[in-house]
mmCIF file of C-alpha atoms in Angstrom:
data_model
loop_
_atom_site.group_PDB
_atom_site.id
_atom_site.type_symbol
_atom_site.label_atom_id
_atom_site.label_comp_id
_atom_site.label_asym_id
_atom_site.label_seq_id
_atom_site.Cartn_x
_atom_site.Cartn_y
_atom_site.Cartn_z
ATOM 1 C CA UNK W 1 -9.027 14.483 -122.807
ATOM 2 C CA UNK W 2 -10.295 15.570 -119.140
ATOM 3 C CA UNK W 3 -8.060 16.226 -117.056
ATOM 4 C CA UNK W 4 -7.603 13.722 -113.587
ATOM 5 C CA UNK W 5 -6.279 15.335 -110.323
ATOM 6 C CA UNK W 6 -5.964 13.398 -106.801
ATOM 7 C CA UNK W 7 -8.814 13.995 -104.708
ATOM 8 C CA UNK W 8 -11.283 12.275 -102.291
ATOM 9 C CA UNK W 9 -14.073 10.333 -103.865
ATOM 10 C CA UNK W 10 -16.591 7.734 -102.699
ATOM 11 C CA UNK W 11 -15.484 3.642 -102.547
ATOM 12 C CA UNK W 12 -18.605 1.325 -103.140
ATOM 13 C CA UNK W 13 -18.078 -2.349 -101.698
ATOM 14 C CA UNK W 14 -19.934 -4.847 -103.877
ATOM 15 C CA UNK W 15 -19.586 -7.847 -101.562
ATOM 16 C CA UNK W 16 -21.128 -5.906 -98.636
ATOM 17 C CA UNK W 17 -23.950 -3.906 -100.789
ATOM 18 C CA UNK W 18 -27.614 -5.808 -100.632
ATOM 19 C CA UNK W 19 -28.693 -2.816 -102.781
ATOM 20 C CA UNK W 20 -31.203 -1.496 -101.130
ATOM 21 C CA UNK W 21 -30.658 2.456 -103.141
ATOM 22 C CA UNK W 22 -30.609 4.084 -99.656
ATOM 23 C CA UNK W 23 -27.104 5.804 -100.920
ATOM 24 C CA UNK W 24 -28.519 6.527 -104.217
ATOM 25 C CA UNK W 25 -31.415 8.558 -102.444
ATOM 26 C CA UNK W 26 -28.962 10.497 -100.480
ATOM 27 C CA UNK W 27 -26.595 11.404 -103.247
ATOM 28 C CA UNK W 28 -27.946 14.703 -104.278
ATOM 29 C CA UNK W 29 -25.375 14.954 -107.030
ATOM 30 C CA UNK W 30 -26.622 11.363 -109.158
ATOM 31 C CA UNK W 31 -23.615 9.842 -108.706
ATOM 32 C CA UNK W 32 -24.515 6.556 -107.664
ATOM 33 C CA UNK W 33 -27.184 4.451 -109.701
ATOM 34 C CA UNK W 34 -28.464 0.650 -108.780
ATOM 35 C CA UNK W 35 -27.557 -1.742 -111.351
ATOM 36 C CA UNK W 36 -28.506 -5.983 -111.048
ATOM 37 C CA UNK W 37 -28.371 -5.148 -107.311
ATOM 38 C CA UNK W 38 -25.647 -3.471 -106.472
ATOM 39 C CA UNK W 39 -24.654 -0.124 -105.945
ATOM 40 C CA UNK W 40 -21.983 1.125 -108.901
ATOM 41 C CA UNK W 41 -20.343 4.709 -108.877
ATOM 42 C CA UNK W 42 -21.935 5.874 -112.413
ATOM 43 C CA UNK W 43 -18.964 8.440 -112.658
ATOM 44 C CA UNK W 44 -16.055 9.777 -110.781
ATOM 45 C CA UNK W 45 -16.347 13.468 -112.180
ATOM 46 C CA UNK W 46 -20.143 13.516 -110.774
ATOM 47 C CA UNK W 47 -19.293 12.485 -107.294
ATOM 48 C CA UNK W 48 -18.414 15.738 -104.811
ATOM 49 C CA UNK W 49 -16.390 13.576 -101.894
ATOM 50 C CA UNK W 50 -18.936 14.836 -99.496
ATOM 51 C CA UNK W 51 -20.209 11.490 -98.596
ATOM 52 C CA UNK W 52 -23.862 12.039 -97.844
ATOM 53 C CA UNK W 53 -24.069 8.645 -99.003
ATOM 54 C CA UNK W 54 -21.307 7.366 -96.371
ATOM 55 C CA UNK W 55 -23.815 7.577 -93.165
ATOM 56 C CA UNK W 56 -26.925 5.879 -95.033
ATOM 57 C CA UNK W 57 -25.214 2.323 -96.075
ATOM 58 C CA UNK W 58 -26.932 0.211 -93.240
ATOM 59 C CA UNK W 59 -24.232 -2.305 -94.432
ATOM 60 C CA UNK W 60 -21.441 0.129 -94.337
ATOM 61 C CA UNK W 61 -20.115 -0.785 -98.251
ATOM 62 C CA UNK W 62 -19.434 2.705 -98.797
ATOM 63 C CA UNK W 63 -16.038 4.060 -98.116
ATOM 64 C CA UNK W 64 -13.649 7.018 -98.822
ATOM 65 C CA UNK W 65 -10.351 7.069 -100.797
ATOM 66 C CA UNK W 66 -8.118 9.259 -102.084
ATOM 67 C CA UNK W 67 -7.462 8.619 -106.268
ATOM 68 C CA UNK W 68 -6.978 9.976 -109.718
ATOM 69 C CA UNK W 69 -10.149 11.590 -110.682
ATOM 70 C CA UNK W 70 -11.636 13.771 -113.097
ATOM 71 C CA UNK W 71 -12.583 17.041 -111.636
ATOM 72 C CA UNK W 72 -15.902 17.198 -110.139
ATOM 73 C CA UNK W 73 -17.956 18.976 -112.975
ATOM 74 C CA UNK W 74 -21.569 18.778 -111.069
ATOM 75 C CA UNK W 75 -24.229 16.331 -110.796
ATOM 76 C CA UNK W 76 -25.770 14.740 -114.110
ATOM 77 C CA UNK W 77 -22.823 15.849 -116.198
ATOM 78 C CA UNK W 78 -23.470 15.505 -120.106
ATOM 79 C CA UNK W 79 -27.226 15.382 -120.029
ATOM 80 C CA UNK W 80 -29.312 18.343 -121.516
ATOM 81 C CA UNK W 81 -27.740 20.799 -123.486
ATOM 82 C CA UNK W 82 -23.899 21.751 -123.601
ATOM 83 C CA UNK W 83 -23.233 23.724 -120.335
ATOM 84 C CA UNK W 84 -26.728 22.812 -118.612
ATOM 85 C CA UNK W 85 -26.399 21.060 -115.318
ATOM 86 C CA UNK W 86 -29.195 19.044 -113.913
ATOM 87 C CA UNK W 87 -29.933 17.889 -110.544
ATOM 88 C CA UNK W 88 -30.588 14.790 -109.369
ATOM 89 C CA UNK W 89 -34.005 15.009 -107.555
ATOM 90 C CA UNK W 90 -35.119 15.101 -111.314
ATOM 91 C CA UNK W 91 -37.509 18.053 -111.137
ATOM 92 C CA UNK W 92 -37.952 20.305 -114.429
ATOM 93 C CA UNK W 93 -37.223 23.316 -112.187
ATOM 94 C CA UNK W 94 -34.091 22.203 -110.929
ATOM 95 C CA UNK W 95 -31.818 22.720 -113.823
ATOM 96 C CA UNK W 96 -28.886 25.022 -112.870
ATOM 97 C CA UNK W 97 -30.265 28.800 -114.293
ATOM 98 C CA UNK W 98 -27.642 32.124 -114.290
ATOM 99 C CA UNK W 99 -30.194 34.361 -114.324
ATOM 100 C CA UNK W 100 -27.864 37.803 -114.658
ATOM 101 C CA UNK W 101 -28.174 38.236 -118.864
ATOM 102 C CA UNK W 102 -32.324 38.097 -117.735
ATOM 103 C CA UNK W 103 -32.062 40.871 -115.536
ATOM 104 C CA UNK W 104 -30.207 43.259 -118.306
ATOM 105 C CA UNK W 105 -32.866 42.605 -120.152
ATOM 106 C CA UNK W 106 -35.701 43.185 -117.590
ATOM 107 C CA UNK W 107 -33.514 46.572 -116.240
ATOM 108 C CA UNK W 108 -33.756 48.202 -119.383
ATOM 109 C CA UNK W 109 -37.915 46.973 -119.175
ATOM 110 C CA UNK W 110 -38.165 48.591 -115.854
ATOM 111 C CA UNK W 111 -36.557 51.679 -116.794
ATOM 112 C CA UNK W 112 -40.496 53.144 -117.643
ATOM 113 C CA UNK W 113 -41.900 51.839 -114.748
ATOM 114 C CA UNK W 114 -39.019 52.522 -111.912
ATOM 115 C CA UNK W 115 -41.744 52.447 -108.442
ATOM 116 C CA UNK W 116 -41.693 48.864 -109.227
ATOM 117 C CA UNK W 117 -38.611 48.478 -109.162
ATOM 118 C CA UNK W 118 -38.577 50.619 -105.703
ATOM 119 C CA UNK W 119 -41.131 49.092 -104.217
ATOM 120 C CA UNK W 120 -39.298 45.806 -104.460
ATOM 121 C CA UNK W 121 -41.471 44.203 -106.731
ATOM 122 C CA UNK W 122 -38.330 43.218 -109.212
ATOM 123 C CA UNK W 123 -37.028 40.350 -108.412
ATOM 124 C CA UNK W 124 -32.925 40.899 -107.910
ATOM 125 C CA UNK W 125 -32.258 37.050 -107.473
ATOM 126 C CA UNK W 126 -29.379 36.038 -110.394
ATOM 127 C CA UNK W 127 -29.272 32.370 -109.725
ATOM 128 C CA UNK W 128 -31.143 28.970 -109.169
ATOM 129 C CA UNK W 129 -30.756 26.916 -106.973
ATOM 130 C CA UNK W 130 -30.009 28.501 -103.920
ATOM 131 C CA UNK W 131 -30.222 25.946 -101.102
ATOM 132 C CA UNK W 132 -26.840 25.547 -100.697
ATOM 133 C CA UNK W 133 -27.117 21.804 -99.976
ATOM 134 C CA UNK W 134 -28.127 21.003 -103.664
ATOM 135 C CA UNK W 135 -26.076 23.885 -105.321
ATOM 136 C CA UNK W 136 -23.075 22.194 -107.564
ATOM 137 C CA UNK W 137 -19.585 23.793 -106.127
ATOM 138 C CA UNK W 138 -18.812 24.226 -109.929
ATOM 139 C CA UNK W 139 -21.966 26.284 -110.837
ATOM 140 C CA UNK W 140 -20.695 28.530 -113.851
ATOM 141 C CA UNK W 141 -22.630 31.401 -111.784
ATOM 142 C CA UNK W 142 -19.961 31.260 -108.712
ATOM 143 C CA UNK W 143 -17.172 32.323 -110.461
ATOM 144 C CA UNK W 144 -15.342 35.378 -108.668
ATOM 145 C CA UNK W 145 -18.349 36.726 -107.751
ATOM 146 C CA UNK W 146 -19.823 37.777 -104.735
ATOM 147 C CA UNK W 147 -21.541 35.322 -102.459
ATOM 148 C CA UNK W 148 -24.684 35.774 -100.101
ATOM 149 C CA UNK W 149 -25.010 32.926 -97.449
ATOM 150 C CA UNK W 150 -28.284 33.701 -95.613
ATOM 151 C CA UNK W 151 -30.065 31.775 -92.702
ATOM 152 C CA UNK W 152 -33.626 30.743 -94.526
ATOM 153 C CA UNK W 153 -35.666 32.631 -91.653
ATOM 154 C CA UNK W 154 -33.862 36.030 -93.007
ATOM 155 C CA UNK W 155 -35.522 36.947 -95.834
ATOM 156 C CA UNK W 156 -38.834 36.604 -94.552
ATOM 157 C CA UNK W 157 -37.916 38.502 -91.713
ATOM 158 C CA UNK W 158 -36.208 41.582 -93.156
ATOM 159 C CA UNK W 159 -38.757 43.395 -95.905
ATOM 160 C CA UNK W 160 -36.164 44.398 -98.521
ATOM 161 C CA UNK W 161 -34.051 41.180 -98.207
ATOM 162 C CA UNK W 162 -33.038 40.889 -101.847
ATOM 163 C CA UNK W 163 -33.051 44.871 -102.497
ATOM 164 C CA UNK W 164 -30.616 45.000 -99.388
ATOM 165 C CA UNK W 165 -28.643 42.171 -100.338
ATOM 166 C CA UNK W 166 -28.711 40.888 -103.773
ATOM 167 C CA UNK W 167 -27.521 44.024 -105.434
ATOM 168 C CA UNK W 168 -29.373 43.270 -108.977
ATOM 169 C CA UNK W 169 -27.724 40.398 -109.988
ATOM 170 C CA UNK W 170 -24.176 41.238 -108.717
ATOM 171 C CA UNK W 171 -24.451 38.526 -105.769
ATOM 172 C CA UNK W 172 -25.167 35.169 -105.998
ATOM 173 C CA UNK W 173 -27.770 34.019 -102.714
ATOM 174 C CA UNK W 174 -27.206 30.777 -100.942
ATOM 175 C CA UNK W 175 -29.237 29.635 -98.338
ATOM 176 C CA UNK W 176 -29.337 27.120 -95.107
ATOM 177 C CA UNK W 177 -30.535 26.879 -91.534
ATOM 178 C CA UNK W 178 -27.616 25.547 -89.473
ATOM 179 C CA UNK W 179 -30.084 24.160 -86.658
ATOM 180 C CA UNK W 180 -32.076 21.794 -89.048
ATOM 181 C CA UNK W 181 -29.752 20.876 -92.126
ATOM 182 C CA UNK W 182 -26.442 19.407 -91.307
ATOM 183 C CA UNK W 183 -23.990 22.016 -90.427
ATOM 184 C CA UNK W 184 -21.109 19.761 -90.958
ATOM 185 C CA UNK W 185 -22.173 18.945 -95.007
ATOM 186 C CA UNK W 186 -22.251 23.042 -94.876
ATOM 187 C CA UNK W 187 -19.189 23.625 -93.889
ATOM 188 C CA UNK W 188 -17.071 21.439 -96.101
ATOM 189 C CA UNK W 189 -19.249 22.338 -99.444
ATOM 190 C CA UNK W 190 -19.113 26.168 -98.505
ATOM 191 C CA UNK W 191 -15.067 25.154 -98.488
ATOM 192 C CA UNK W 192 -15.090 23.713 -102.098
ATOM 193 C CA UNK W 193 -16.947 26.443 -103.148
ATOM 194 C CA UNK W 194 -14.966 29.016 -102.188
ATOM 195 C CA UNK W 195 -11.791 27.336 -102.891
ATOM 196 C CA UNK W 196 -12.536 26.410 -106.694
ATOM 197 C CA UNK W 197 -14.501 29.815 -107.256
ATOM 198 C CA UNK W 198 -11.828 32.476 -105.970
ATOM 199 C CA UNK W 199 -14.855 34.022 -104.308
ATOM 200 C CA UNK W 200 -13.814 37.453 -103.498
ATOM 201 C CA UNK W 201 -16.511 38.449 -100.611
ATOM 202 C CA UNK W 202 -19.179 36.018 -98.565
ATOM 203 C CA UNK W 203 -21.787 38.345 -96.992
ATOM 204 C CA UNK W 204 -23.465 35.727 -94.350
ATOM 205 C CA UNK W 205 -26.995 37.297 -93.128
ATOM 206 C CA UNK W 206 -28.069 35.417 -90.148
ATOM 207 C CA UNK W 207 -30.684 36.000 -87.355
ATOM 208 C CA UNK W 208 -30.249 37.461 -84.147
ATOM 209 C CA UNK W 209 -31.184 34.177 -81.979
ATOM 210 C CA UNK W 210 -28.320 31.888 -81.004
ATOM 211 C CA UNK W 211 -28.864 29.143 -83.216
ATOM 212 C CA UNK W 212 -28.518 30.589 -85.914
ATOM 213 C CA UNK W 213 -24.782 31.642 -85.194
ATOM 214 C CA UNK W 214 -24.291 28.462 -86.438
ATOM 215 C CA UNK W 215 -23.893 29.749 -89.397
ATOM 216 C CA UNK W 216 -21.644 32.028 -89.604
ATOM 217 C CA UNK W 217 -19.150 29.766 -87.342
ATOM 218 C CA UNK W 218 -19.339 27.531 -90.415
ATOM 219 C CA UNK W 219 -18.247 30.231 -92.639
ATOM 220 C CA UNK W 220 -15.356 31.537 -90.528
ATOM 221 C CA UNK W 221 -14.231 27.714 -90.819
ATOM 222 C CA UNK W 222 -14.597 27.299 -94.430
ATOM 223 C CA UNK W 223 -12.404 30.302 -95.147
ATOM 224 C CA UNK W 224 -10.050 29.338 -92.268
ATOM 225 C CA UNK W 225 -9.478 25.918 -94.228
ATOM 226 C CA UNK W 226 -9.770 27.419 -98.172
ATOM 227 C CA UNK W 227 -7.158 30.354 -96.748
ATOM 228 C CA UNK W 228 -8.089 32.747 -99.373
ATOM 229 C CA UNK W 229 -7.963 36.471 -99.311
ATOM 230 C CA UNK W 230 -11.740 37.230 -99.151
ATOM 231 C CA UNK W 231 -14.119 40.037 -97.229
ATOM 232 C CA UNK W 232 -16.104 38.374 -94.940
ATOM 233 C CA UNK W 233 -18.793 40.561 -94.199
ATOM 234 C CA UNK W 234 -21.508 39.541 -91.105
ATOM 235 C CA UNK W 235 -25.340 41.039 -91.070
ATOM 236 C CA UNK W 236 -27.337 40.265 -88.314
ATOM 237 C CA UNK W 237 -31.380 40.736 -88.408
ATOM 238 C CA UNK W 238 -33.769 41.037 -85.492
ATOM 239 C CA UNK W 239 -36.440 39.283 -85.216
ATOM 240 C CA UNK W 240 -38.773 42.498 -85.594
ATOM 241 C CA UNK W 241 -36.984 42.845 -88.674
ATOM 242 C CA UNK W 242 -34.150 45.165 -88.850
ATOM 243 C CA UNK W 243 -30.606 45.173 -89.342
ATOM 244 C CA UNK W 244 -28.809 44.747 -86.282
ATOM 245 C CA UNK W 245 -25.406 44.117 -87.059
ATOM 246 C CA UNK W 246 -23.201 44.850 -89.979
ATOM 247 C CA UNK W 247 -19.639 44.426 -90.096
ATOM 248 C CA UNK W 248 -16.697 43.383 -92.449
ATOM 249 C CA UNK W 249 -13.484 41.117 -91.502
ATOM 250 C CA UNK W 250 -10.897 40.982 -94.472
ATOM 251 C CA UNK W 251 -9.049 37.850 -94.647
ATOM 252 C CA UNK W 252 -5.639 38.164 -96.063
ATOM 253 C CA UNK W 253 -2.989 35.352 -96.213
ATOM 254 C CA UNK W 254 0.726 36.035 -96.895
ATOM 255 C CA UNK W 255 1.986 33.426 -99.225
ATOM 256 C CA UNK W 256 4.623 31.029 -98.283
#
């Protein structure tokens, strides 16, 4: 039997929804399916309390509440194989992928030919997705291990970027622009994330102009509200492509 804790999911008003699937679109976990013309919640433990849906109901049927609930386990939950997690926007490539028992295999490949691996021609990345708007908060990937939140202009800018960063497989990469995605959305999933993941460090690599400082204000707000002991660690690139700025703030929280 799974187990039901209190937390905030989404309300759906039947007499006010003309089911028109506008919230369905914007649900990027599947939560919310169309059924003889009305919006239905398809299940509690698929629905993150983010509410992306909240702000597209043109008849404003959609709601927040605070209830018994299984724990959010991730969009699609139950379809493909045991342990697979699927996204919503339905494309084959989408499927949630650790990618970390790959790379011990392809490190002992690369052993022979080790200029590839120096010239950067390995990849180091260890999990898909990595936009962090359509990454579930439960990804089996997460767990206690280190995070990299980058700005999406930063590793085009800085040659090296997953060499520098991604420490062959050791690091999980996340990725946002806080100018053209919704900073807000950001903020409170970088919050569950941390919170359900015990993430011990969050390495956020942003550039040098002053949007993108948006960012990492996000991040110094998410582990403000999780409270967790964590290194925070903040990389700066230029926009000719060098590190800038490195530096590390540990968080630590007395308990009560």
């Amino acid at each position: 039997m799974k187990q039901k804790i209190l937390r905030r999911v989404i309300k759906i008003d039947e007499d006010k929804c003309d089911g028109c699937g506008l919230c369905a679109e914007a649900c990027h976990e599947g939560a919310i399916v169309i059924e003889n013309g009305k919006a239905k919640l398809k299940s509690k433990s698929t629905c993150d309390g983010l509410g992306d849906c909240v702000g597209e109901c043109p008849k404003g049927a959609i709601s927040f509440e605070m209830r018994e609930a299984e724990e959010y386990l991730g969009p699609d939950e139950g379809k493909g194989a045991p342990g697979d997690m699927v996204l919503p926007c339905g494309c084959p490539g989408s499927a949630v992928v650790d990618m970390r028992i790959d790379r011990t295999k392809a490190a002992l490949a690369v052993t022979a030919n080790k200029a590839d691996l120096d010239a950067g021609m390995i990849s180091q990345l260890a999990n898909w997705p990595i936009q962090l708007k359509l990454v579930p908060v439960d990804a089996p990937y997460l767990r206690e291990t280190p995070i990299v939140l980058a700005a999406d202009c930063t590793g085009f800018a800085l040659p090296g970027f997953q060499q520098a960063f991604l420490e062959s497989g050791k690091s999980m990469l996340l990725i946002g622009c806080p100018k053209l995605d919704d900073a807000n959305l950001y903020e409170e999933k970088l919050s569950q994330i941390l919170k359900n993941n015990k993430t011990p460090q969050l390495t956020v690599v942003i550039m040098e102009v002053p949007c993108c400082s948006g960012l990492w204000r996000l991040a110094e707000a998410a582990v403000d509200e999780v409270g967790i002991d964590i290194d925070l660690i903040k990389v700066v690139i230029s926009i000719d492509g060098n590190i800038k700025l490195k530096e590390t703030i540990k968080y630590r929280y007395k308990s009560n």
